[in-house]
CSV table of C-alpha atoms in Angstrom, one decimal:
chain,number,residue,atom,x,y,z
A,577,MET,CA,0.6,-0.9,-23.8
A,578,TYR,CA,0.4,2.2,-21.6
A,579,SER,CA,2.7,2.6,-18.6
A,580,HIS,CA,0.0,4.4,-16.7
A,581,THR,CA,-3.7,4.9,-16.3
A,582,ASP,CA,-4.9,8.4,-17.1
A,583,LEU,CA,-7.6,9.9,-15.0
A,584,ARG,CA,-9.0,13.0,-16.6
A,585,LEU,CA,-10.2,15.2,-13.8
A,586,GLY,CA,-11.7,18.2,-15.6
A,587,SER,CA,-11.6,21.6,-13.8
A,588,LEU,CA,-9.6,21.1,-10.6
A,589,ASP,CA,-11.6,23.7,-8.7
A,590,GLN,CA,-14.8,21.8,-9.3
A,591,ILE,CA,-13.6,18.4,-8.0
A,592,ARG,CA,-15.3,17.0,-4.9
A,593,ILE,CA,-12.4,15.5,-2.9
A,594,SER,CA,-12.5,13.8,0.5
A,595,LEU,CA,-10.2,11.5,2.5
A,596,ALA,CA,-11.1,8.0,3.8
A,597,ALA,CA,-8.9,6.1,6.2
A,598,HIS,CA,-10.1,2.7,4.9
A,599,GLN,CA,-8.6,-0.3,6.5
A,600,GLY,CA,-9.4,-2.6,3.6
A,601,ALA,CA,-7.2,-0.6,1.2
A,602,THR,CA,-4.2,-1.2,3.5
A,603,LEU,CA,-5.1,-4.9,3.9
A,604,LEU,CA,-5.2,-5.3,0.1
A,605,SER,CA,-1.9,-3.4,-0.4
A,606,LEU,CA,-0.2,-5.7,2.2
A,607,ALA,CA,-1.6,-8.8,0.5
A,608,ALA,CA,-0.6,-7.6,-3.0
A,609,ASP,CA,3.0,-6.9,-1.8
A,610,VAL,CA,3.7,-9.9,0.4
A,611,PHE,CA,1.7,-12.5,-1.5
A,612,GLY,CA,1.0,-11.1,-4.9
A,613,GLY,CA,4.4,-10.0,-6.2
A,614,ARG,CA,3.4,-6.3,-6.4
A,615,SER,CA,6.1,-4.3,-4.7
A,616,HIS,CA,4.6,-1.6,-2.4
A,617,GLY,CA,7.7,-1.3,-0.3
A,618,VAL,CA,6.4,-3.1,2.8
A,619,PRO,CA,9.4,-3.3,5.2
A,620,ARG,CA,11.0,-6.5,6.1
A,621,ARG,CA,9.6,-6.7,9.7
A,622,TRP,CA,6.1,-6.2,8.5
A,623,ARG,CA,6.5,-8.7,5.7
A,624,GLN,CA,7.7,-11.3,8.2
A,625,LEU,CA,4.8,-10.5,10.6
A,626,ILE,CA,2.3,-11.0,7.8
A,627,LEU,CA,3.9,-14.2,6.5
A,628,THR,CA,3.9,-15.7,10.0
A,629,ALA,CA,0.3,-14.8,10.4
A,630,ALA,CA,-0.7,-16.4,7.1
A,631,SER,CA,1.2,-19.6,7.7
A,632,THR,CA,-1.6,-21.2,9.6
A,633,VAL,CA,-3.9,-20.9,6.5
A,634,GLY,CA,-1.5,-20.9,3.6
A,635,PRO,CA,-1.1,-18.0,1.2
A,636,SER,CA,-1.8,-20.1,-1.9
A,637,VAL,CA,-5.5,-19.2,-1.4
A,638,LEU,CA,-4.6,-15.7,-2.8
A,639,LYS,CA,-3.0,-17.0,-6.0
A,640,PRO,CA,-6.2,-16.5,-8.2
A,641,LEU,CA,-6.3,-12.8,-7.2
A,642,PHE,CA,-2.8,-11.9,-8.3
A,643,ALA,CA,-2.1,-14.1,-11.3
A,644,PRO,CA,0.6,-12.7,-13.6
A,645,GLY,CA,-0.7,-10.8,-16.5
A,646,TYR,CA,-4.3,-10.7,-15.5
A,647,SER,CA,-5.3,-9.7,-12.0
A,648,VAL,CA,-9.0,-10.0,-11.0
A,649,ILE,CA,-10.6,-9.5,-7.6
A,650,PRO,CA,-14.4,-10.0,-7.6
A,651,ASP,CA,-16.3,-7.2,-5.9
A,652,CYS,CA,-17.9,-9.6,-3.5
A,653,VAL,CA,-14.5,-10.5,-1.9
A,654,THR,CA,-12.4,-7.4,-2.3
A,655,PRO,CA,-11.5,-5.7,1.0
A,656,THR,CA,-12.3,-2.3,-0.6
A,657,ALA,CA,-15.8,-3.2,-1.8
A,658,CYS,CA,-17.4,-0.9,0.9
A,659,MET,CA,-15.3,2.1,0.0
A,660,PRO,CA,-15.4,4.7,1.5
A,661,ASN,CA,-17.2,3.4,4.6
A,662,GLY,CA,-16.8,0.3,6.7
A,663,ASP,CA,-13.8,-1.4,8.3
A,664,ALA,CA,-12.0,-4.7,8.2
A,665,ALA,CA,-14.3,-6.3,10.8
A,666,SER,CA,-17.4,-5.5,8.7
A,667,GLN,CA,-15.7,-7.0,5.6
A,668,PHE,CA,-15.0,-10.2,7.5
A,669,THR,CA,-18.6,-10.4,8.5
A,670,GLN,CA,-19.7,-10.0,4.9
A,671,LEU,CA,-17.4,-12.7,3.8
A,672,ALA,CA,-18.8,-15.0,6.5
A,673,ASP,CA,-22.3,-14.5,5.0
A,674,LEU,CA,-21.2,-14.6,1.3
A,675,SER,CA,-23.1,-17.1,-0.8
A,676,PRO,CA,-20.9,-19.3,-3.1
A,677,ASP,CA,-23.5,-18.5,-5.9
A,678,THR,CA,-22.7,-14.8,-5.6
A,679,LEU,CA,-19.0,-15.5,-6.2
A,680,LEU,CA,-19.7,-17.9,-9.1
A,681,ASP,CA,-22.0,-15.4,-10.7
A,682,GLU,CA,-19.4,-12.6,-10.6
A,683,LEU,CA,-16.8,-15.0,-12.0
A,684,GLU,CA,-19.2,-15.9,-14.8
A,685,THR,CA,-19.8,-12.2,-15.6
A,686,GLU,CA,-16.0,-11.6,-15.6
A,687,PHE,CA,-14.9,-14.6,-17.6
A,688,GLY,CA,-17.9,-16.0,-19.4
A,689,GLY,CA,-17.7,-19.7,-20.0
A,690,THR,CA,-13.9,-19.8,-20.0
A,691,VAL,CA,-12.5,-19.5,-16.5
A,692,PRO,CA,-8.7,-19.1,-16.3
A,693,PRO,CA,-6.8,-22.0,-14.8
A,694,GLN,CA,-6.0,-20.0,-11.6
A,695,TRP,CA,-9.7,-19.7,-10.8
A,696,ARG,CA,-10.8,-23.3,-11.6
A,697,PRO,CA,-10.1,-24.7,-8.1
A,698,VAL,CA,-12.3,-21.8,-6.7
A,699,VAL,CA,-15.1,-22.7,-9.1
A,700,GLU,CA,-14.9,-26.3,-8.1
A,701,HIS,CA,-15.0,-25.6,-4.3
A,702,PRO,CA,-16.3,-22.1,-3.8
A,703,GLN,CA,-17.4,-22.4,-0.2
A,704,GLN,CA,-14.1,-23.9,0.9
A,705,TRP,CA,-12.2,-21.2,-0.9
A,706,ILE,CA,-14.3,-18.4,0.7
A,707,HIS,CA,-13.7,-19.7,4.2
A,708,ALA,CA,-10.0,-20.1,3.6
A,709,TYR,CA,-9.7,-16.6,2.1
A,710,ALA,CA,-11.6,-15.0,4.9
A,711,ARG,CA,-9.5,-16.8,7.6
A,712,LEU,CA,-6.3,-15.7,5.9
A,713,LEU,CA,-7.4,-12.0,5.8
A,714,GLU,CA,-8.5,-12.2,9.4
A,715,CYS,CA,-5.2,-13.7,10.5
A,716,VAL,CA,-3.2,-11.0,8.7
A,717,TRP,CA,-5.3,-8.1,10.0
A,718,ARG,CA,-5.2,-9.4,13.6
A,719,GLU,CA,-1.5,-9.3,13.6
A,720,PHE,CA,-1.2,-6.0,11.7
A,721,HIS,CA,-3.9,-4.1,13.6
A,722,PRO,CA,-1.5,-2.8,16.3
A,723,ILE,CA,0.5,-1.2,13.6
A,724,TRP,CA,-2.7,0.4,12.2
A,725,LYS,CA,-3.4,1.7,15.6
A,726,ASN,CA,0.0,3.2,15.9
A,727,ALA,CA,-0.6,5.0,12.6
A,728,GLU,CA,-3.8,6.7,13.7
A,729,GLY,CA,-1.9,9.9,14.7
A,730,LEU,CA,-0.3,10.2,11.3
A,731,ILE,CA,-3.7,9.5,9.6
A,732,ARG,CA,-5.3,12.3,11.7
A,733,GLY,CA,-2.6,14.6,10.7
A,734,GLU,CA,-3.0,13.7,7.0
A,735,THR,CA,-6.8,14.2,7.3
A,736,GLU,CA,-6.2,17.7,8.7
A,737,ARG,CA,-3.6,18.6,6.1
A,738,VAL,CA,-5.8,17.6,3.2
A,739,GLY,CA,-8.8,19.3,4.7
A,740,ALA,CA,-7.0,22.5,5.3
A,741,ALA,CA,-5.6,22.5,1.7
A,742,LEU,CA,-9.0,21.9,0.2
A,743,VAL,CA,-10.5,24.8,2.3
A,744,GLN,CA,-7.9,27.1,0.8
A,745,GLY,CA,-8.6,25.9,-2.7
A,746,CYS,CA,-5.3,24.0,-3.1
A,747,ALA,CA,-6.5,20.8,-4.8
A,748,GLU,CA,-3.7,21.0,-7.3
A,749,ALA,CA,-1.0,21.0,-4.6
A,750,ILE,CA,-2.7,18.0,-2.9
A,751,LEU,CA,-2.8,15.9,-6.1
A,752,GLN,CA,0.7,16.8,-7.0
A,753,GLY,CA,2.1,15.7,-3.6
A,754,LEU,CA,0.3,12.3,-3.2
A,755,SER,CA,3.2,10.2,-4.4
A,756,GLY,CA,6.3,10.5,-6.6
A,757,ARG,CA,4.8,7.7,-8.7
A,758,PHE,CA,1.7,9.9,-9.6
A,759,HIS,CA,2.0,12.7,-12.0
A,760,LEU,CA,-0.5,15.6,-12.5
A,761,VAL,CA,-0.3,16.7,-16.1
A,762,GLY,CA,-2.7,19.5,-16.8
A,763,ASP,CA,-6.1,18.3,-15.7
A,764,SER,CA,-5.1,14.6,-15.8
A,765,LEU,CA,-3.7,12.4,-13.0
A,766,GLN,CA,-1.4,9.7,-14.3
A,767,LEU,CA,-1.2,6.6,-12.1
A,768,PRO,CA,1.3,3.7,-12.7
A,769,ASP,CA,-0.4,0.8,-14.3
A,770,PRO,CA,1.0,-1.7,-16.9
A,771,GLN,CA,-2.5,-2.4,-18.0
A,772,GLY,CA,-3.3,1.3,-18.3
A,773,ALA,CA,-6.4,2.9,-19.8
A,774,THR,CA,-8.1,6.3,-19.8
A,775,TYR,CA,-11.0,7.3,-17.5
A,776,THR,CA,-12.9,10.4,-16.9
A,777,LEU,CA,-13.9,11.5,-13.4
A,778,ASN,CA,-17.0,13.4,-14.7
A,779,GLU,CA,-19.0,14.5,-11.6
A,780,ARG,CA,-18.0,11.6,-9.4
A,781,ARG,CA,-16.3,12.1,-6.0
A,782,LEU,CA,-12.6,11.6,-5.7
A,783,ILE,CA,-11.7,9.7,-2.5
A,784,LEU,CA,-8.1,9.9,-1.4
A,785,VAL,CA,-7.0,6.9,0.7
A,786,PRO,CA,-3.8,7.0,2.7
A,787,ILE,CA,-2.3,3.4,2.9
A,788,VAL,CA,-0.2,2.1,5.8
A,789,SER,CA,2.1,-0.4,3.9
A,790,GLY,CA,5.1,1.1,2.1
A,791,PRO,CA,6.4,4.0,0.1
A,792,GLY,CA,5.5,2.3,-3.2
A,793,ALA,CA,1.8,1.9,-2.4
A,794,SER,CA,-0.3,2.6,-5.4
A,795,MET,CA,-3.9,1.5,-5.8
A,796,PHE,CA,-7.1,2.8,-7.4
A,797,ALA,CA,-10.6,1.8,-8.6
A,798,MET,CA,-12.3,3.7,-11.5
A,799,ASP,CA,-15.4,1.6,-12.1
A,800,HIS,CA,-17.7,2.8,-9.3
A,801,PRO,CA,-20.6,4.9,-10.6
A,802,ASP,CA,-20.4,7.5,-7.8
A,803,LEU,CA,-16.8,7.7,-6.9
A,804,VAL,CA,-13.2,7.1,-7.8
A,805,TRP,CA,-10.7,6.2,-5.1
A,806,ILE,CA,-7.0,6.4,-5.1
A,807,GLY,CA,-4.7,4.9,-2.5
A,808,TYR,CA,-1.3,6.5,-1.8
A,809,PRO,CA,1.5,6.1,0.8
A,810,LEU,CA,0.6,7.6,4.2
A,811,PRO,CA,3.1,10.6,4.7
A,812,GLY,CA,5.4,10.0,7.6
A,813,ILE,CA,5.0,6.2,7.5
A,814,GLY,CA,8.8,5.7,7.9
A,815,ARG,CA,8.5,6.8,11.5
A,816,LEU,CA,6.4,3.7,12.2
A,817,TRP,CA,9.1,1.4,11.0
A,818,GLU,CA,11.3,2.2,14.0
A,819,THR,CA,8.7,1.5,16.6
A,820,SER,CA,5.9,-0.8,15.4
A,821,ALA,CA,7.8,-4.0,15.7
A,822,MET,CA,9.6,-3.3,19.0
A,823,PRO,CA,8.4,-3.2,22.6
A,824,ALA,CA,7.8,0.2,24.2
A,825,LYS,CA,11.0,-0.1,26.3
A,826,GLN,CA,13.1,-1.0,23.3
A,827,ALA,CA,13.0,2.3,21.5
A,828,LYS,CA,15.8,1.5,19.2
A,829,ASP,CA,17.0,-1.6,17.3
A,830,ALA,CA,20.6,-2.4,16.5
A,831,LEU,CA,20.5,-0.5,13.2
A,832,SER,CA,19.3,2.6,14.9
A,833,LEU,CA,21.9,2.4,17.6
A,834,VAL,CA,24.7,2.2,15.0
A,835,VAL,CA,23.6,4.8,12.4
A,836,GLY,CA,20.8,6.8,14.2
A,837,GLN,CA,17.1,6.5,13.9
A,838,LEU,CA,16.6,8.8,10.9
A,839,ARG,CA,19.4,7.1,8.9
A,840,ALA,CA,18.1,3.7,9.8
A,841,ALA,CA,14.7,4.7,8.5
A,842,ILE,CA,16.3,6.1,5.3
A,843,LEU,CA,18.1,2.8,4.7
A,844,ARG,CA,14.9,0.8,5.2
A,845,ALA,CA,12.9,3.1,2.9
A,846,ALA,CA,15.6,2.9,0.2
A,847,ALA,CA,14.9,-0.8,-0.4
A,848,GLN,CA,13.3,0.6,-3.6
A,849,PRO,CA,14.4,3.7,-5.5
A,850,LEU,CA,13.1,7.0,-4.1
A,851,THR,CA,13.5,10.7,-4.9
A,852,MET,CA,14.6,13.0,-2.1
A,853,GLY,CA,11.1,14.5,-2.1
A,854,GLU,CA,9.5,11.1,-1.7
A,855,LEU,CA,11.8,10.2,1.1
A,856,ALA,CA,11.2,13.5,2.9
A,857,VAL,CA,7.4,12.9,2.7
A,858,LEU,CA,7.7,9.4,4.0
A,859,LEU,CA,9.9,10.3,6.9
A,860,ASP,CA,8.1,13.6,7.6
A,861,CYS,CA,11.3,15.6,7.5
A,862,SER,CA,12.6,18.4,5.3
A,863,PRO,CA,14.2,17.6,1.9
A,864,ALA,CA,17.4,19.4,3.1
A,865,ASN,CA,17.6,17.2,6.2
A,866,ALA,CA,17.0,14.0,4.1
A,867,THR,CA,19.7,15.1,1.6
A,868,HIS,CA,22.2,15.7,4.4
A,869,HIS,CA,21.8,12.3,5.9
A,870,CYS,CA,21.7,10.6,2.4
A,871,ARG,CA,25.0,12.2,1.5
A,872,HIS,CA,26.7,10.6,4.5
A,873,LEU,CA,25.1,7.2,3.7
A,874,VAL,CA,26.3,7.5,0.0
A,875,ASP,CA,29.8,8.3,1.3
A,876,ALA,CA,29.7,5.2,3.4
A,877,GLY,CA,28.8,3.1,0.4
A,878,LEU,CA,25.4,2.2,1.8
A,879,LEU,CA,23.3,4.2,-0.7
A,880,GLU,CA,23.8,5.1,-4.4
A,881,ARG,CA,22.4,7.8,-6.6
A,882,HIS,CA,21.1,7.2,-10.2
A,883,ARG,CA,19.1,9.3,-12.6
A,884,GLU,CA,15.7,8.3,-14.1
A,885,GLY,CA,14.6,10.9,-16.6
A,886,ARG,CA,14.3,14.2,-14.8
A,887,HIS,CA,14.6,12.6,-11.3
A,888,VAL,CA,17.6,11.6,-9.3
A,889,ARG,CA,16.8,8.6,-7.1
A,890,ILE,CA,18.6,7.0,-4.2
A,891,SER,CA,18.6,3.3,-3.4
A,892,ARG,CA,20.5,0.8,-1.2
A,893,THR,CA,23.7,-0.7,-2.5
A,894,GLU,CA,24.5,-4.4,-1.9
A,895,ARG,CA,26.6,-3.2,1.0
A,896,GLY,CA,23.6,-1.3,2.4
A,897,ASP,CA,21.4,-4.4,2.0
A,898,ALA,CA,24.0,-6.5,4.0
A,899,VAL,CA,24.2,-3.9,6.8
A,900,VAL,CA,20.4,-3.6,7.1
A,901,ASP,CA,20.0,-7.4,7.1
A,902,LEU,CA,22.7,-7.9,9.6
A,903,LEU,CA,21.7,-5.2,12.1
A,904,SER,CA,18.0,-5.9,11.8
A,905,GLN,CA,18.6,-9.4,12.9
A,906,ALA,CA,21.1,-8.5,15.7
A,907,ARG,CA,20.0,-8.7,19.3
A,908,ALA,CA,16.6,-10.0,18.4
A,909,VAL,CA,14.1,-10.1,21.3
A,910,PRO,CA,10.7,-11.8,21.4
A,911,VAL,CA,7.9,-9.4,20.7
A,912,ASP,CA,4.2,-9.8,21.2
A,913,LEU,CA,2.2,-7.4,19.2
A,914,ARG,CA,-1.2,-8.8,20.1
């Protein structure tokens, strides 16, 4: 089994690259992390927000989509079906009009006459499942939408950065810097995937999709005849973690007041291992600045360093976990994000 999917790009100066700020990709990433057991690094506050939003419907409706070992999302219900156009609202409208027969036909095409156990309740009651699925996605997006709005400035900046680099013929630099989990090797882009395979871009467009979820966001689709899209963490996303779940007058939470805003963002980002370069991109600061603050957090016993191949990664220690948990809960105030 491969540890990655290999996308063979061909000549880098011939690739047609564009960027799409697609809400459906972020929605799918959030669902995969919070409900599907795929770690994208969604921070605690956002996870709690999403879990609360979904509690009125019940997240069990998503179980068929993220079953261990074999994940399938039929095109007719995936939030990214309209890539690169459309938004979450248009996706919800399409789901409201979706015929159960369309869903059953896609499942028949995918599985033939042997539907896996996780999909059997859907086959037995397709209309009820479609309605419950659509309600859950709408509830999650309604609560998350203010965070997406807060991210629009970062998304505009990323759009300008990618556009400027492409005008200057720097496609290689863009592809190398998407994520520490992606690796450009020659003319191939390697993407993390336990069910990996090899694909060829040919003359299709390559759509880059910044995702507003967490530092581990990694998504892609290779089966469209006209395009390939790749989702990656929105640079600077760490700055949203300090403000998105707090009122405007409450600029700092307890963790920020104790260790400072940047070190608080570092501790929250280091819930999963990160290289210094990845951390700098996520927090929109220089690697030297990130290294300086990490050194102090290591000395305090809140972070630890460990080597993985050629890379040195930092991650939170148990003591760091305890401090983040304690100070994230301290002085809690009611917050209305709607």
